[in-house]
Coordinates of C-alpha atoms in Angstrom, one line a residue:
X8 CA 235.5 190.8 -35.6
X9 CA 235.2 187.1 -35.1
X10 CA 235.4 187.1 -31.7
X11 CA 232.3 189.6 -31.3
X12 CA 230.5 187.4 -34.3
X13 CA 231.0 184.6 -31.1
X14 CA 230.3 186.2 -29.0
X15 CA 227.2 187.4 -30.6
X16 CA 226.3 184.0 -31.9
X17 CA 226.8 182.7 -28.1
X18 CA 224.1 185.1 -26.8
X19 CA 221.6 184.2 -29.5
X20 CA 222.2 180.5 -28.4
X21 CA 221.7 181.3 -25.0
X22 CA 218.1 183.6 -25.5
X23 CA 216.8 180.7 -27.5
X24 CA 217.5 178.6 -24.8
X25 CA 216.2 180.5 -22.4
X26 CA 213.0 181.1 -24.7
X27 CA 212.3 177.2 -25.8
X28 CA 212.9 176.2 -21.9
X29 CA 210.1 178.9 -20.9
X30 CA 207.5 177.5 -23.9
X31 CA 208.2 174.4 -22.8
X32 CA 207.8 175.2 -18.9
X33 CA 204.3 176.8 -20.0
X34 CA 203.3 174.0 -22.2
X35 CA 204.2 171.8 -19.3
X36 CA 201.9 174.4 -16.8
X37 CA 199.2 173.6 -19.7
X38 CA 198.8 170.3 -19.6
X39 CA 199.2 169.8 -15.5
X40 CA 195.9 172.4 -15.6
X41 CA 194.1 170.8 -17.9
X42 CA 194.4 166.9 -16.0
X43 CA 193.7 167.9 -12.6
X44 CA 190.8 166.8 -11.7
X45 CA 187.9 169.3 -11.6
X46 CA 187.3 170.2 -7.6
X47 CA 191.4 169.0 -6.9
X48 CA 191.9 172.3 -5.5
X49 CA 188.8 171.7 -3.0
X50 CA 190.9 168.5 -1.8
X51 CA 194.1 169.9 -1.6
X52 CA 192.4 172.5 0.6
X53 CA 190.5 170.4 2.5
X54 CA 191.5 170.0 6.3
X55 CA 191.8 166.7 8.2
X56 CA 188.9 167.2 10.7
X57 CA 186.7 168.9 7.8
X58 CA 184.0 166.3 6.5
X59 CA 182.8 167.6 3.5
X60 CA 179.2 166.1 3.2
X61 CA 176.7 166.5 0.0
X62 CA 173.3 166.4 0.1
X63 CA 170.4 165.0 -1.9
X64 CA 166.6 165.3 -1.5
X65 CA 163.0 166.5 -2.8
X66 CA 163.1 170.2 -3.3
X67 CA 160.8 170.8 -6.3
X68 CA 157.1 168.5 -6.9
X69 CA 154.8 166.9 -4.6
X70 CA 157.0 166.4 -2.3
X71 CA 159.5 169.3 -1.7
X72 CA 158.0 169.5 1.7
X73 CA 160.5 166.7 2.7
X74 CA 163.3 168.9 0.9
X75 CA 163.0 172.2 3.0
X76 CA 163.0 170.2 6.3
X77 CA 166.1 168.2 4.9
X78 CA 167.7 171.9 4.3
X79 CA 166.9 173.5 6.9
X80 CA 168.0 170.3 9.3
X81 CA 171.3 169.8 7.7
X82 CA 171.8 173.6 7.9
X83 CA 170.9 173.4 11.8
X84 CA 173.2 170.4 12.7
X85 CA 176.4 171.9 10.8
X86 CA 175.9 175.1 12.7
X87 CA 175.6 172.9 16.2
X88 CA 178.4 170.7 14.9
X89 CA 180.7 173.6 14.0
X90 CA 180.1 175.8 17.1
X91 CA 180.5 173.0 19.5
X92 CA 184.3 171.5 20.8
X93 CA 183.6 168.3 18.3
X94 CA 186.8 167.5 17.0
X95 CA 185.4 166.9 13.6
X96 CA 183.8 170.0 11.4
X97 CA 181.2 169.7 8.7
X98 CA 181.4 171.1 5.3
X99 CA 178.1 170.9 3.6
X100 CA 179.4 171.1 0.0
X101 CA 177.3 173.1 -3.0
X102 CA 177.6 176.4 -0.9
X103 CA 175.5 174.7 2.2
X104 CA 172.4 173.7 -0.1
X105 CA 170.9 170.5 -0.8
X106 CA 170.9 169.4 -4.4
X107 CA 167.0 168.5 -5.7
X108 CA 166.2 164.9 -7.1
X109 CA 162.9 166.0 -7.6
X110 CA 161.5 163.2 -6.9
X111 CA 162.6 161.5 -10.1
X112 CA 165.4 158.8 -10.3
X113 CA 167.1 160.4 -13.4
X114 CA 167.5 163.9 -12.0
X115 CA 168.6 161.8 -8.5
X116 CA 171.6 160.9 -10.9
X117 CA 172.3 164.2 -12.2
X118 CA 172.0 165.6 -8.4
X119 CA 174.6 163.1 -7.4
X120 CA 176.9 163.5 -10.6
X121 CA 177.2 167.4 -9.7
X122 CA 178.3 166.9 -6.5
X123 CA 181.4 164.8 -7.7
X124 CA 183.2 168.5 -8.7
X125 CA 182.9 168.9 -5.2
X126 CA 184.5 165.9 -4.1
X127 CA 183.0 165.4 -1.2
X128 CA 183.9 162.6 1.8
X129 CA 180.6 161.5 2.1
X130 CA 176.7 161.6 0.4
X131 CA 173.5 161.9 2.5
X132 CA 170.4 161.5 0.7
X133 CA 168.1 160.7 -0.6
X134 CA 164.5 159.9 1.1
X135 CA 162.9 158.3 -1.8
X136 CA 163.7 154.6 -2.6
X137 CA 163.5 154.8 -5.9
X138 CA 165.8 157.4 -6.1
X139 CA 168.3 156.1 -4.2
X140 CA 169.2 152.9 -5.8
X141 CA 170.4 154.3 -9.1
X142 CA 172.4 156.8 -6.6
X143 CA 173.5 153.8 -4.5
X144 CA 175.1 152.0 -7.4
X145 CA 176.9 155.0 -8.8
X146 CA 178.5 155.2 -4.8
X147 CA 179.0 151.7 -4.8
X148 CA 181.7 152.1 -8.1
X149 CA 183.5 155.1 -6.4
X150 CA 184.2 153.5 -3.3
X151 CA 181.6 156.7 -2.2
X152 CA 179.9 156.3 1.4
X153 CA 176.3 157.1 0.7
X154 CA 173.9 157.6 4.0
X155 CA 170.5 156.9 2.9
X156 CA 167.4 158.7 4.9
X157 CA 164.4 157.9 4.5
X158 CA 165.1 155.2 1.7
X159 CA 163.4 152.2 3.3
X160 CA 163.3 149.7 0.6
X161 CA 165.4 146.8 1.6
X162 CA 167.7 146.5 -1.6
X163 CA 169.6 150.0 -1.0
X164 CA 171.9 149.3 2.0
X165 CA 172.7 145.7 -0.3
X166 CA 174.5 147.3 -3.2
X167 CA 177.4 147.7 -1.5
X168 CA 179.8 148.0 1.9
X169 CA 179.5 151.7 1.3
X170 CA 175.9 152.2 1.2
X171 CA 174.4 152.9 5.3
X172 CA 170.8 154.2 6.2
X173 CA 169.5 155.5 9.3
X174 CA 165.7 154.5 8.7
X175 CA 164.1 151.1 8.9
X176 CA 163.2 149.1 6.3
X177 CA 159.7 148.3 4.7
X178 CA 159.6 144.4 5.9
X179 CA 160.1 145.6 9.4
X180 CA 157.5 148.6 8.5
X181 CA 154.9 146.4 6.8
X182 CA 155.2 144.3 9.8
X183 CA 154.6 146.5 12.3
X184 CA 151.6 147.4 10.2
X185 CA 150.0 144.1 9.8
X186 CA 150.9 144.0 13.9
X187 CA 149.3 147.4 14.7
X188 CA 146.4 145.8 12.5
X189 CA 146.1 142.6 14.4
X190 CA 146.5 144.5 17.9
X191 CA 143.3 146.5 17.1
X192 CA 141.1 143.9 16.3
X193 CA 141.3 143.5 12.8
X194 CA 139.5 140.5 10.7
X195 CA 139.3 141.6 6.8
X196 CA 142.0 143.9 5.4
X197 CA 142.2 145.6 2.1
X198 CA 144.9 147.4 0.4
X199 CA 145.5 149.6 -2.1
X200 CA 148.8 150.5 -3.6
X201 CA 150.7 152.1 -6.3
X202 CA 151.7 150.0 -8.8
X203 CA 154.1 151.8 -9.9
X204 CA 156.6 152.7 -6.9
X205 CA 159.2 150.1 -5.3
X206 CA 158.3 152.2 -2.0
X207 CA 154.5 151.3 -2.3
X208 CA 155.1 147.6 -3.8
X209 CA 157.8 147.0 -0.7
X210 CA 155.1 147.9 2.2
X211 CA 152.1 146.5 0.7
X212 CA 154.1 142.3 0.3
X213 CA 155.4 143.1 3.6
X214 CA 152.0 143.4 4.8
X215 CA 150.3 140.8 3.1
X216 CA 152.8 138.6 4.5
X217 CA 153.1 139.3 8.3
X218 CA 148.7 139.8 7.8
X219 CA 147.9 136.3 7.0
X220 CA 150.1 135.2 9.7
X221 CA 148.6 137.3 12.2
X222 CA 145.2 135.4 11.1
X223 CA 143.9 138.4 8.8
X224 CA 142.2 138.0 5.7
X225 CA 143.2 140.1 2.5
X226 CA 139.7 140.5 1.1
X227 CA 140.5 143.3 -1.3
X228 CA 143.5 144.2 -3.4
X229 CA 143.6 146.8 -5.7
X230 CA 146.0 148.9 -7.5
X231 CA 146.6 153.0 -8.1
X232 CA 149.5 155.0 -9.6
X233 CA 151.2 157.8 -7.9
X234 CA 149.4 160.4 -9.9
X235 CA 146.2 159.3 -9.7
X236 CA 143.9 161.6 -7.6
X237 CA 140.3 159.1 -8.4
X238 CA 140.1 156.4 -6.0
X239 CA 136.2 156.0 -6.1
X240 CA 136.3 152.9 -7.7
X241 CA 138.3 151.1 -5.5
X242 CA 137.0 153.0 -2.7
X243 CA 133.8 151.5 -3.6
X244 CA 135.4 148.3 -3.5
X245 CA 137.0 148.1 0.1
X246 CA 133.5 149.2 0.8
X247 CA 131.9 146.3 -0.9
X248 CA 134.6 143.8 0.6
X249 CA 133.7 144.1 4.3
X250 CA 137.3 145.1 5.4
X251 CA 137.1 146.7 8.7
X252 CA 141.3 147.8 8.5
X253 CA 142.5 149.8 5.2
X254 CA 146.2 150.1 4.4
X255 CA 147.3 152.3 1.8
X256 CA 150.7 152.9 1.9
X257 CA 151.9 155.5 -0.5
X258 CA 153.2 159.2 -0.3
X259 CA 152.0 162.0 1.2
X260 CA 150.4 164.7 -1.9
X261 CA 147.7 161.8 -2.6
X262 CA 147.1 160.5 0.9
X263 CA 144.3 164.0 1.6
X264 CA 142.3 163.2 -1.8
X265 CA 142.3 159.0 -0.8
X266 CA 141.3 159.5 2.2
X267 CA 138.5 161.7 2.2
X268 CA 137.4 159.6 -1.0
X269 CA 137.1 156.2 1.1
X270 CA 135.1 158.2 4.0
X271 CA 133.3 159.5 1.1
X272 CA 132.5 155.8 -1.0
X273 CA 131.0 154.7 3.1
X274 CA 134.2 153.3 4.7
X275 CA 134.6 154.1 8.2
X276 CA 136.8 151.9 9.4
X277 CA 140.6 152.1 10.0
X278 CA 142.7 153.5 7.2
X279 CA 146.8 153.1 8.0
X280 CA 149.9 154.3 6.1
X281 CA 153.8 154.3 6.4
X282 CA 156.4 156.9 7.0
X283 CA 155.2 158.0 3.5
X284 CA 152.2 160.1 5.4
X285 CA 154.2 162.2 7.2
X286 CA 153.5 165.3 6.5
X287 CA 150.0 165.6 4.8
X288 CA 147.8 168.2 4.0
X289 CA 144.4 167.0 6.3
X290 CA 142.9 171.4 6.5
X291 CA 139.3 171.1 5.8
X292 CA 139.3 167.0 6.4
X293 CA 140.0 166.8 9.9
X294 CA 137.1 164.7 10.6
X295 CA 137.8 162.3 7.7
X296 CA 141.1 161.8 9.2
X297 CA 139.8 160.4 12.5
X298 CA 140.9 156.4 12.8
X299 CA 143.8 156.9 10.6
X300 CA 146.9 156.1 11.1
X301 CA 151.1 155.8 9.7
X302 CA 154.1 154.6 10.9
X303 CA 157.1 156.9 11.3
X304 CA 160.8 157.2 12.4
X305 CA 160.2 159.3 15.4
X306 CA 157.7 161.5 17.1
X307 CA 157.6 165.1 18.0
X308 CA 156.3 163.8 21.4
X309 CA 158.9 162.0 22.1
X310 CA 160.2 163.1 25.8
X311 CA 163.9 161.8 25.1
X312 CA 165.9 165.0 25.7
X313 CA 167.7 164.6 22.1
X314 CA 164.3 164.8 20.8
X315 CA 162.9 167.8 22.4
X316 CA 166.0 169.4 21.9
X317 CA 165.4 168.7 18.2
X318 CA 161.8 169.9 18.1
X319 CA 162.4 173.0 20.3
X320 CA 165.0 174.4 18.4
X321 CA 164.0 173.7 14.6
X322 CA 160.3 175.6 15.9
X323 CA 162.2 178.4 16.8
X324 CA 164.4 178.8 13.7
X325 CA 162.3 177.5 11.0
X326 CA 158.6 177.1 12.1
X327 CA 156.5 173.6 12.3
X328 CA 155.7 173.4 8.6
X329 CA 158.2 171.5 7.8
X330 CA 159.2 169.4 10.7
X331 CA 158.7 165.8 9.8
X332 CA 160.5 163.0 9.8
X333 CA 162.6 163.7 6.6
X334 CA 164.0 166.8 8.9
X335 CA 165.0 164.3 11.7
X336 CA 166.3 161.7 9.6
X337 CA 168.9 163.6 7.8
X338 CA 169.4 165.9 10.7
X339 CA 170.8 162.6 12.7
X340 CA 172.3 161.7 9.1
X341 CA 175.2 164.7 9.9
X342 CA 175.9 163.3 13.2
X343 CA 176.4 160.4 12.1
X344 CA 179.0 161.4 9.9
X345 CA 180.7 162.9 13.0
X346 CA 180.6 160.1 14.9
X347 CA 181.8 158.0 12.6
X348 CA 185.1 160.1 11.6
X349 CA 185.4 159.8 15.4
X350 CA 185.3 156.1 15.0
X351 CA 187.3 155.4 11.9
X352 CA 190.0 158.0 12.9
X353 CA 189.7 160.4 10.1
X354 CA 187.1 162.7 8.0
X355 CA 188.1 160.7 4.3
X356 CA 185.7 158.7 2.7
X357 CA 187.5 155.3 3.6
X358 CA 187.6 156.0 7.8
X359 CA 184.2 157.0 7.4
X360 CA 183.1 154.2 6.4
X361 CA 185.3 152.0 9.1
X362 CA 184.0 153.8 11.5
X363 CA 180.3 153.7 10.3
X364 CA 180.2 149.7 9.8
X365 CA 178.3 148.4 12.9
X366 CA 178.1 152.4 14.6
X367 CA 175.5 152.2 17.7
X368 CA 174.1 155.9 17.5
X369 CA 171.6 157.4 19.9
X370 CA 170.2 160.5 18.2
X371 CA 166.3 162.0 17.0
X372 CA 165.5 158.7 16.0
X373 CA 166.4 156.8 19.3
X374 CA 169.3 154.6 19.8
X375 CA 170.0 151.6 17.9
X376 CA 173.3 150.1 16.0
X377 CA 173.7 149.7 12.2
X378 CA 174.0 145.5 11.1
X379 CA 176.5 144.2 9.0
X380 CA 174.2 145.4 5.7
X381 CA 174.7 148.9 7.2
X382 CA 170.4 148.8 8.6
X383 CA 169.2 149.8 11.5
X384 CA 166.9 148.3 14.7
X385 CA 165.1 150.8 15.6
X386 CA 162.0 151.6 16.9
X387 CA 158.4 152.2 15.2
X388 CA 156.3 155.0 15.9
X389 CA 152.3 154.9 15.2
X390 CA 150.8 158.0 15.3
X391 CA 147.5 159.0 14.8
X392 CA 145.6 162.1 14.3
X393 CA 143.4 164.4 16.6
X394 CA 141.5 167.4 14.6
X395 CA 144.0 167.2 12.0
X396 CA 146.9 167.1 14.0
X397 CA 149.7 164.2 14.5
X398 CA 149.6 162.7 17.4
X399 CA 151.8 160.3 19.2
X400 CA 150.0 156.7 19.3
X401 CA 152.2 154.1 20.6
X402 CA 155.8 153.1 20.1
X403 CA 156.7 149.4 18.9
X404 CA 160.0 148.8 20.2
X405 CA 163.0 146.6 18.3
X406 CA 162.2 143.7 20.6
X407 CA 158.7 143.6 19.0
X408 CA 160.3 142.4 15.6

């Protein structure tokens, strides 16, 4: 009997054991689960010659024109880049789909904060100044590299060693304005801008400054917001100041009701804009729109076989709605992702950005190499309109600046 009652006693031993090792095996399970980081499994999937890129931009307001060309240019390059021998593949991350600032520099926070579950290698985005900086900091903490579009405010790229564009900045836009302005025979200038937008304020001192050393006078200044739609009173204004060049340098949704309010208060001179105008509504205005004028990244125009190639193709898939500069921009954004994994050695976040720092890249935008604060040299397009239609207007090279 007592050497059953041991033996008894010595299997009870052994099945608590057994038991207290497994709750302690699945407490262990617990806690591993609940300290990975959210979107680990993404990373531990992820393959060396994936990039996994997200995506920021306007899909929602007054501007969600920019957005669908961002989308559907992104979407267009990652099928190129993926069907082609490259030896780097994209992943755009969010299932393929851009993520919508809106316009709006606290929801261009929440757009790059959801994208961290993701963990991707890389951001691209967004087109908007304004809405870049806050995004550009946030990059700048995490070590993130952040490709900035259409962002063209001269502070973005000089957060940090991570932050890159592939647009010009407005100094180098607002002087190409004033030089556009003084190459067409302009004496008295006057500007209007919104007061309230880094974007407008940026182009409209750049301006100023390159005007009055070209020898033209600033006889009118006046201010706007970005939702006003009544400009009569400083139309009336510019009319009463004897400027024979307008420059008005803010977005697109306002640029239809300012202009055909200036033609409207008597002005008949020149009326110019920045990349900002590309893509306005001018149906019914077309004759208003005569003797106006914007800079931009590229042109539709453009011979360069990248270029047409661009053009040709995004017609065919998507239509000419949305073909602007915003779609060019971020669709040479993608590339240049490639290119610089190709450079740096690897698709992670850190040989991106080796191989990004001082990149020469020929693409939709032309060729020209990133400086050391990650800007490029690039060319200026003026374009103009004919019956309501962009047209190509003249080209101001890098050598110009």
């Amino acid at each position: 009997m007592k050497k059953r009652k041991l033996a008894s006693m010595i299997v009870c031993i052994s099945m608590i054991g057994t038991m207290l090792m497994g709750c302690q095996k699945k407490e262990e399970a617990t806690t591993t689960s609940q300290t990975t980081p959210l979107g680990a499994a993404a990373t531990t999937d992820k393959k060396d010659n994936v990039i996994r890129i997200g995506v920021v931009s306007s899909l929602t307001g007054g501007s969600a024109i920019y957005g669908e060309g961002a989308q559907n240019s992104i979407t267009m390059a990652a099928e190129e880049i993926n069907s082609s021998d490259s030896a780097y593949k994209v992943e755009i991350v969010n299932g393929g789909k851009v993520v919508d600032d809106a316009g709006d520099s606290k929801q261009a926070v929440n757009a790059y904060n959801s994208l961290e579950a993701e963990k991707p290698d890389a951001v691209v985005g967004a087109f908007f100044s304004s809405v870049t900086l806050p995004m550009a900091e946030i990059a700048k903490g995490q070590n993130m590299l952040l490709l900035a579009t259409g962002a063209t405010n001269y502070k973005v790229t000089q957060v940090g060693p991570t932050i890159f564009r592939d647009c010009f900045i407005d100094p180098y836009q607002g002087k190409m304005a004033a030089a556009f302005a003084k190459d067409q025979g302009a004496k008295k200038a006057a500007i209007i801008y919104a007061k309230d937008d880094d974007y407008s304020n940026g182009l409209k001192d750049a301006f100023v400054e390159n005007a009055k050393t070209a020898g033209i006078e600033i006889v009118y200044t006046g201010e706007c917001t970005t939702k006003d739609t009544d400009f009569s009173a400083q139309a009336s204004q510019v009319v009463a100041s004897g400027a024979d060049f307008l420059f008005y340098p803010c977005f697109l949704d306002t640029v239809p009701l300012f202009v055909q309010q200036a033609r409207g208060a008597g002005y008949e001179g020149v009326i110019m804009g920045g990349d900002g105008w590309d893509g306005a509504d001018t149906t019914g205005l077309e004759t208003d729109f005569e003797k106006c004028y914007f800079t931009n990244h590229y042109s539709s125009e453009d011979t360069a076989p990248a270029v047409q190639q661009f053009v040709t193709k995004y017609k065919e898939k998507y239509g000419e709605k949305s073909l602007n500069a915003c779609a060019a921009l971020y669709y040479d954004a993608i590339y240049m992702l490639v290119e610089a994994a190709k450079n740096g050695g690897g698709s992670d976040t850190a040989s991106l950005v080796k191989g990004m720092t001082g990149m020469k890249f020929t693409g939709v935008g032309g060729t020209f190499t990133l400086d050391k604060n990650g800007d490029p040299a690039k060319s200026v397009v003026v374009n103009t309109y004919e019956n309501g239609k962009v047209k190509w207007f003249k080209t101001i090279e890098p050598e110009s600046n």
